[in-house]
Coordinates of N, CA, C and O and ligand atoms in Angstrom, one line a residue:
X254 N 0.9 -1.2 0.0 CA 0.0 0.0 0.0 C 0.9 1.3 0.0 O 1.9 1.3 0.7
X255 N 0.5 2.3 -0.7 CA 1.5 3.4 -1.1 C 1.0 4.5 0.3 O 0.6 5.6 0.1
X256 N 1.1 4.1 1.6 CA 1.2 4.5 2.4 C 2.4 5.4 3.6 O 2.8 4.6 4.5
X257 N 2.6 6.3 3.7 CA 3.8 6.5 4.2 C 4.3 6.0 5.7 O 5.3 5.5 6.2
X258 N 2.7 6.3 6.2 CA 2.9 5.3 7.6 C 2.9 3.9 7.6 O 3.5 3.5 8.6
X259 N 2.4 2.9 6.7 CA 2.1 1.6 6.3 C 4.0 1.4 6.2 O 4.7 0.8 7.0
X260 N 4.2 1.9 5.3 CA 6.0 1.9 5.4 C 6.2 2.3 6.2 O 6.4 1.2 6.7
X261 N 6.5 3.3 7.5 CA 7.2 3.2 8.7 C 6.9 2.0 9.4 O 7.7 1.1 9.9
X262 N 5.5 2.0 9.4 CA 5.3 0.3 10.1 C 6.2 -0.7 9.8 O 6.9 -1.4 10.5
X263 N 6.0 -0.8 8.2 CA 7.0 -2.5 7.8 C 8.3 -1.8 8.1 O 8.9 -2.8 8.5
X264 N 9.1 -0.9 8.2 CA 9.8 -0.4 8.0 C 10.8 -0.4 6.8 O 12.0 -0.7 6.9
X265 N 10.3 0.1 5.7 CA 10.5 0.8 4.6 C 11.2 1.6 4.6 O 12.3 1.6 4.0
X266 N 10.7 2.5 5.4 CA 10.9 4.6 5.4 C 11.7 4.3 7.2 O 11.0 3.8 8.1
X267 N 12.7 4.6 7.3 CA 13.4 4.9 8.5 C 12.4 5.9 9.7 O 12.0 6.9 9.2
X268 N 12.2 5.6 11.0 CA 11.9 6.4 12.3 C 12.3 6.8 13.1 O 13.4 7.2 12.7
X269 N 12.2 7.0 14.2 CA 13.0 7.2 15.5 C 11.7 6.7 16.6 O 11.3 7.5 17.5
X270 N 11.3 5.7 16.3 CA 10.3 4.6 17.5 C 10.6 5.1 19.3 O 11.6 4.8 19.9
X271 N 9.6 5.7 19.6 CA 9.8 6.3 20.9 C 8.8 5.1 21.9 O 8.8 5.0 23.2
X272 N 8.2 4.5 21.1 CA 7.5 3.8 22.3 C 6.4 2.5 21.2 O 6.0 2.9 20.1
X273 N 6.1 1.5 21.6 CA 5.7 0.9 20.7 C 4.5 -0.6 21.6 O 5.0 -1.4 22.4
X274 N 3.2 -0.6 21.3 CA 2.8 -1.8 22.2 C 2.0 -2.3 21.0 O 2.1 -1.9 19.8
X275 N 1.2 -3.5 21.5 CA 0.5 -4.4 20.0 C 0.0 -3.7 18.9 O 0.1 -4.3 17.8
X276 N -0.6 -2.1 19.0 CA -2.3 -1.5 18.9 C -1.2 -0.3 17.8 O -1.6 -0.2 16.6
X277 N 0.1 0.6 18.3 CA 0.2 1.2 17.8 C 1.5 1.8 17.9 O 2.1 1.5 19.0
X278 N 2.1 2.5 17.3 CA 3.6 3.0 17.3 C 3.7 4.8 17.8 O 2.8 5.6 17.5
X279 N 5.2 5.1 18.6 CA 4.9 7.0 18.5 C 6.0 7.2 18.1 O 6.8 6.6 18.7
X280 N 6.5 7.7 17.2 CA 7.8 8.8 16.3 C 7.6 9.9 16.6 O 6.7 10.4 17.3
X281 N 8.6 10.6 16.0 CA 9.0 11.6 15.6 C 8.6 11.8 14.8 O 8.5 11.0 13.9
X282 N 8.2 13.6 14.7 CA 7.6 14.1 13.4 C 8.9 14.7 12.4 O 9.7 15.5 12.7
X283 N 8.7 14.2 11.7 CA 10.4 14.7 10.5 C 10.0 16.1 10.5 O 11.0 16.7 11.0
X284 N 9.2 17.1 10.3 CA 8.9 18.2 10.9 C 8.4 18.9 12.0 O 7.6 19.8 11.9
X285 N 9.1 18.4 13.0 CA 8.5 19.2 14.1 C 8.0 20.9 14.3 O 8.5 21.9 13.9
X286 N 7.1 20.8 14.8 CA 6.1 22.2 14.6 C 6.1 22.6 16.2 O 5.4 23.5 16.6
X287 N 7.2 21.8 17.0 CA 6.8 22.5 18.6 C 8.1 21.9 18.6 O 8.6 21.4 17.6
X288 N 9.1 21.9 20.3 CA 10.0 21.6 20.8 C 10.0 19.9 20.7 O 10.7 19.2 20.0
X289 N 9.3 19.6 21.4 CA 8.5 17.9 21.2 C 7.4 17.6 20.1 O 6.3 18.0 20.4
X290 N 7.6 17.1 18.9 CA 6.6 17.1 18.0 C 6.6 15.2 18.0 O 7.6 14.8 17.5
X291 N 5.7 14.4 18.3 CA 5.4 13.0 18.1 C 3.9 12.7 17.4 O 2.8 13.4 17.4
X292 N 4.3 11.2 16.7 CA 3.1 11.2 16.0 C 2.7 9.8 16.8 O 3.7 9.0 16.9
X293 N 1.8 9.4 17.2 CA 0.8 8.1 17.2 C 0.4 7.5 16.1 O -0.3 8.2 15.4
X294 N 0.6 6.6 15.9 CA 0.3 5.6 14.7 C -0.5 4.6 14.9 O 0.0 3.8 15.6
X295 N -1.5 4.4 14.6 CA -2.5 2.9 14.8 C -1.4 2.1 13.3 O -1.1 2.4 12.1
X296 N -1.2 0.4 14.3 CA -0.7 0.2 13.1 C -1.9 -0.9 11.9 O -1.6 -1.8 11.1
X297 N -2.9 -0.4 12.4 CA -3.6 -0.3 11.5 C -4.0 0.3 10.5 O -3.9 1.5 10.7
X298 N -4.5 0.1 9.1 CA -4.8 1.5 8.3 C -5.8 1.6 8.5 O -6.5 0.5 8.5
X299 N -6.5 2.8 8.8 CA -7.4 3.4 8.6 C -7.2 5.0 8.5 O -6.1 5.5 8.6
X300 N -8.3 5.8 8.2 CA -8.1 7.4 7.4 C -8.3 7.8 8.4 O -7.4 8.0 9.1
X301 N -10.0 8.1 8.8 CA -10.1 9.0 9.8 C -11.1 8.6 11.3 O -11.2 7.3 11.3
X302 N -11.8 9.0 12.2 CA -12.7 8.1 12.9 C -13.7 7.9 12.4 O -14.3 7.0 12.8
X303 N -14.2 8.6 11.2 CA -15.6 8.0 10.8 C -15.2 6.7 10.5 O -15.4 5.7 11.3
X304 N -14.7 6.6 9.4 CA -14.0 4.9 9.1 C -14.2 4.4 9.9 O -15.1 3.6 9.7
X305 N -13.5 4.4 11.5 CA -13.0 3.3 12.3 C -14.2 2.5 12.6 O -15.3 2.9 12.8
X306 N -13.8 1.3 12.5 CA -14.6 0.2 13.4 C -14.5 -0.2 14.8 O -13.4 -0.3 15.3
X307 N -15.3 -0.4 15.2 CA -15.4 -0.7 16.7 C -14.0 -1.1 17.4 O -13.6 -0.8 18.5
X308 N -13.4 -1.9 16.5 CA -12.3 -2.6 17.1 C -10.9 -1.5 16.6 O -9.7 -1.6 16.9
X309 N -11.3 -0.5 16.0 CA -10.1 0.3 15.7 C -10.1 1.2 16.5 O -9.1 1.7 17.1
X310 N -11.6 1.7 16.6 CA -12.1 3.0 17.9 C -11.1 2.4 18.8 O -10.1 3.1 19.0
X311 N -11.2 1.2 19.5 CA -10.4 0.3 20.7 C -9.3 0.8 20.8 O -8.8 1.0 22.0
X312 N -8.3 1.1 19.3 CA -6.7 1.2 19.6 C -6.9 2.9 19.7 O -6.0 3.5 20.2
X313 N -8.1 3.5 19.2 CA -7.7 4.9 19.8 C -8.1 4.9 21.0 O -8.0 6.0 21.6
X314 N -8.6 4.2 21.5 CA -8.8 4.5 22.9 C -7.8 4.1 23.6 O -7.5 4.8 24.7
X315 N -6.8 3.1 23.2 CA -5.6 2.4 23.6 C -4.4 3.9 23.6 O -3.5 4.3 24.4
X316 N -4.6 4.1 22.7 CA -3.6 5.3 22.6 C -3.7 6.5 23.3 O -2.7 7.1 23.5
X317 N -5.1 6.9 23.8 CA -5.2 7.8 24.0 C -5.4 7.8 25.5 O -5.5 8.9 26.1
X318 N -5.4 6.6 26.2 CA -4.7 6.0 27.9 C -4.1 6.1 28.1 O -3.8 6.6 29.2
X319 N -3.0 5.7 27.1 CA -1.4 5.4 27.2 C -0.8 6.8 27.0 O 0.2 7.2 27.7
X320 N -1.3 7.4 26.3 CA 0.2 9.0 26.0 C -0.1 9.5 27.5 O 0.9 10.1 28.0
X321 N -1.2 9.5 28.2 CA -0.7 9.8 29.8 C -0.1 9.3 30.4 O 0.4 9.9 31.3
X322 N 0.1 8.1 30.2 CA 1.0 7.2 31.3 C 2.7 7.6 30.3 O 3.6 6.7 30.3
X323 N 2.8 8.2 29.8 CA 3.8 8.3 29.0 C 5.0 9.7 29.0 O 6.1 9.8 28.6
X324 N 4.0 10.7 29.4 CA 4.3 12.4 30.1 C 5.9 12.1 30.7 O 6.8 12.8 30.2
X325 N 6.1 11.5 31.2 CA 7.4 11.5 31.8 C 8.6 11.2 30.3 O 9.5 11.8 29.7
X326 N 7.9 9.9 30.2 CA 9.9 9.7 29.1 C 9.2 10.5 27.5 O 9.7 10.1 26.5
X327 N 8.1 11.5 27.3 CA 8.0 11.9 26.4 C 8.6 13.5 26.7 O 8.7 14.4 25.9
X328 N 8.9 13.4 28.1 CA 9.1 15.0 28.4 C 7.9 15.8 28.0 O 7.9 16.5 27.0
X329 N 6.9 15.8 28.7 CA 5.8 16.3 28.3 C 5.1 16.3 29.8 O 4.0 16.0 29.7
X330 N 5.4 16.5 31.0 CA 5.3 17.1 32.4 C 4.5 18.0 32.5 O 3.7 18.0 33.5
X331 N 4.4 19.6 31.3 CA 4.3 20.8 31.5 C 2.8 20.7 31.1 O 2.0 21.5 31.5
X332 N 2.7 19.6 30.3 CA 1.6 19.8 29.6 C 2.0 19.5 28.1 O 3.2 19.1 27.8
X333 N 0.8 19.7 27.1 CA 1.0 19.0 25.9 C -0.2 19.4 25.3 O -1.1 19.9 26.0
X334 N -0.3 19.4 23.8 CA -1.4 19.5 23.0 C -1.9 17.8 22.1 O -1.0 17.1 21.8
X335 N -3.2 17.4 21.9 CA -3.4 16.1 20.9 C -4.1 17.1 19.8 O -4.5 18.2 19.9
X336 N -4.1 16.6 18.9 CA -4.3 16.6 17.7 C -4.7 15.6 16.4 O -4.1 14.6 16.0
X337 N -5.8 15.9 16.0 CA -6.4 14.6 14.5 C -6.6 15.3 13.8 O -7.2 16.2 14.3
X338 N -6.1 15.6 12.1 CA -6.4 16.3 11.5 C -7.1 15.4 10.9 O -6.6 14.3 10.7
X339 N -8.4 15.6 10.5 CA -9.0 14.9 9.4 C -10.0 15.3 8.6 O -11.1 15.8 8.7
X340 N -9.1 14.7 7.3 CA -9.8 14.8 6.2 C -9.0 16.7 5.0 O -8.1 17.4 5.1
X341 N -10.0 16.5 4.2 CA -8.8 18.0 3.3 C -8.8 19.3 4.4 O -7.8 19.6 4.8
X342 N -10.1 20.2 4.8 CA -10.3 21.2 5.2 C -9.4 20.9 6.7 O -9.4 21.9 7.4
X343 N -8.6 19.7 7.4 CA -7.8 19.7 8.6 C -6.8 19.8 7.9 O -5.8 19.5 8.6
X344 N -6.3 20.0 6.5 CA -5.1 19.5 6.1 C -4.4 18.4 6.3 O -3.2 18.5 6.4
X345 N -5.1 16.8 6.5 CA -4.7 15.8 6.6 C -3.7 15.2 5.4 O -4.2 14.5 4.5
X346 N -2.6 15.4 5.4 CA -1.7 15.1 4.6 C -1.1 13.5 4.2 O -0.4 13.1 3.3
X347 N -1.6 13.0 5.2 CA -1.1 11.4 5.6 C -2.3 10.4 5.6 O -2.4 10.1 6.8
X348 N -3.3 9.8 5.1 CA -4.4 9.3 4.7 C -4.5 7.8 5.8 O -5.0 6.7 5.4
X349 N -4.1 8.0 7.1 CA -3.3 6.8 7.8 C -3.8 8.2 9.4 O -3.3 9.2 9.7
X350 N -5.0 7.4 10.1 CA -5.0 8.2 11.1 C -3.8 8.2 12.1 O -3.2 7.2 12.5
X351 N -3.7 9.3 12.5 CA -2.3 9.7 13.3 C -2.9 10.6 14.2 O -3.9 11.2 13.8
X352 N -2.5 10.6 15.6 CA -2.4 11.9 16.3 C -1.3 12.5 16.8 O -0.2 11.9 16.8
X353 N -1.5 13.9 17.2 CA -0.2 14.6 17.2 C 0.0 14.8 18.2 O -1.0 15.0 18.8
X354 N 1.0 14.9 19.1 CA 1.3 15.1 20.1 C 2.7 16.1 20.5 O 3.8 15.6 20.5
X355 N 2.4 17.8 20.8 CA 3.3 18.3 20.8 C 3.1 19.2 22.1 O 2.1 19.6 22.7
X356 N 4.8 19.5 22.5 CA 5.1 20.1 23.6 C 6.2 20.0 23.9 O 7.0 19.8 23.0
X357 N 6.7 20.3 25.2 CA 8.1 20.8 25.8 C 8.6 22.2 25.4 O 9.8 22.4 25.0
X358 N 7.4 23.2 25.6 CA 7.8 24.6 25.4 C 6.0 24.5 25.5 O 5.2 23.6 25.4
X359 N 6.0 26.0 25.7 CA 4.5 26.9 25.5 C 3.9 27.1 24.1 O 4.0 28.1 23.4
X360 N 3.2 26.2 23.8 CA 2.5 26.2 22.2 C 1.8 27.7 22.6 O 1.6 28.4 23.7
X361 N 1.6 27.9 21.1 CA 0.6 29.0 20.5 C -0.7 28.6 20.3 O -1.0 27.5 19.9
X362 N -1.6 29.6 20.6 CA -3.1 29.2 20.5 C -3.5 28.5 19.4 O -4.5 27.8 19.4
X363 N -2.8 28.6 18.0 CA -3.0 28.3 16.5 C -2.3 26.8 16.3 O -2.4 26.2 15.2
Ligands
LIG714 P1 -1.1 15.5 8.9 O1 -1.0 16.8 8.2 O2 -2.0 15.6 10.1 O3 -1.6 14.4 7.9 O4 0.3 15.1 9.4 C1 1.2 14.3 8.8 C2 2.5 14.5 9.5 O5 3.3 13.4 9.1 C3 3.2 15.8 9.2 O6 3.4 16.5 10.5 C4 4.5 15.3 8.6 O7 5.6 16.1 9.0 C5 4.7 13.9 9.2 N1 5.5 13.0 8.4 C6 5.4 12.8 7.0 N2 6.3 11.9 6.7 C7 7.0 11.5 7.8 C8 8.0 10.6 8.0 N3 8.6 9.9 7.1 N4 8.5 10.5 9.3 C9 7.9 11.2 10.3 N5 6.9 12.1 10.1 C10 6.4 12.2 8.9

């Protein structure tokens, strides 16, 4: 699949894997947009939550337990922003739901 996260998963496309359990993977954003910029990966494909099925909802629920128990070795103590872009009008660029996870400095309201 001409996926860009589908390739970090197989590992195709090179990462920097910060943390990894059955459901889903967190990198590094090759562009970071804050001090700490990580991405969450379901290593499932799917696009956005409408899509998801019941059992996919599961791994965002899995993910979205886990990045709190995680604030420590993500350096993210102060606080943090999540993020889902989805779909064209979010600027979803990556067709592979992701959430964003940025911090370690004082984000901007935008
Ligand atoms: P979005 O605009 O929400 O679809 O975000 C996609 C994100 O994926 C962007 O922040 C990109 O910088 C990031 N990205 C794209 N390719 C890679 C890659 N090979 N490794 C890490 N992050 C990537």
């Amino acid at each position: 699949m001409d996926c860009v996260f589908c390739m970090i998963l197989n590992g195709e496309i090179p990462s920097t894997r910060v943390f990894e359990n059955d459901d889903f993977i967190i990198i590094h954003d090759i562009h970071p947009k804050a001090r700490h910029h990580y991405l969450a990966i379901p290593k499932q494909h799917f696009k956005t939550l409408e899509e998801a099925t019941k059992e996919q909802m599961k791994i965002v629920t899995n993910i979205l337990t886990t990045i709190p128990k995680l604030e420590k070795t993500l350096d993210l103590t102060n606080g943090y922003r999540l993020i889902i872009n989805q779909g064209e009008d979010a600027g979803q660029s990556v067709p592979h739901l992701h959430i964003h996870i940025l911090g370690g400095e004082p984000l901007s309201e935008m």
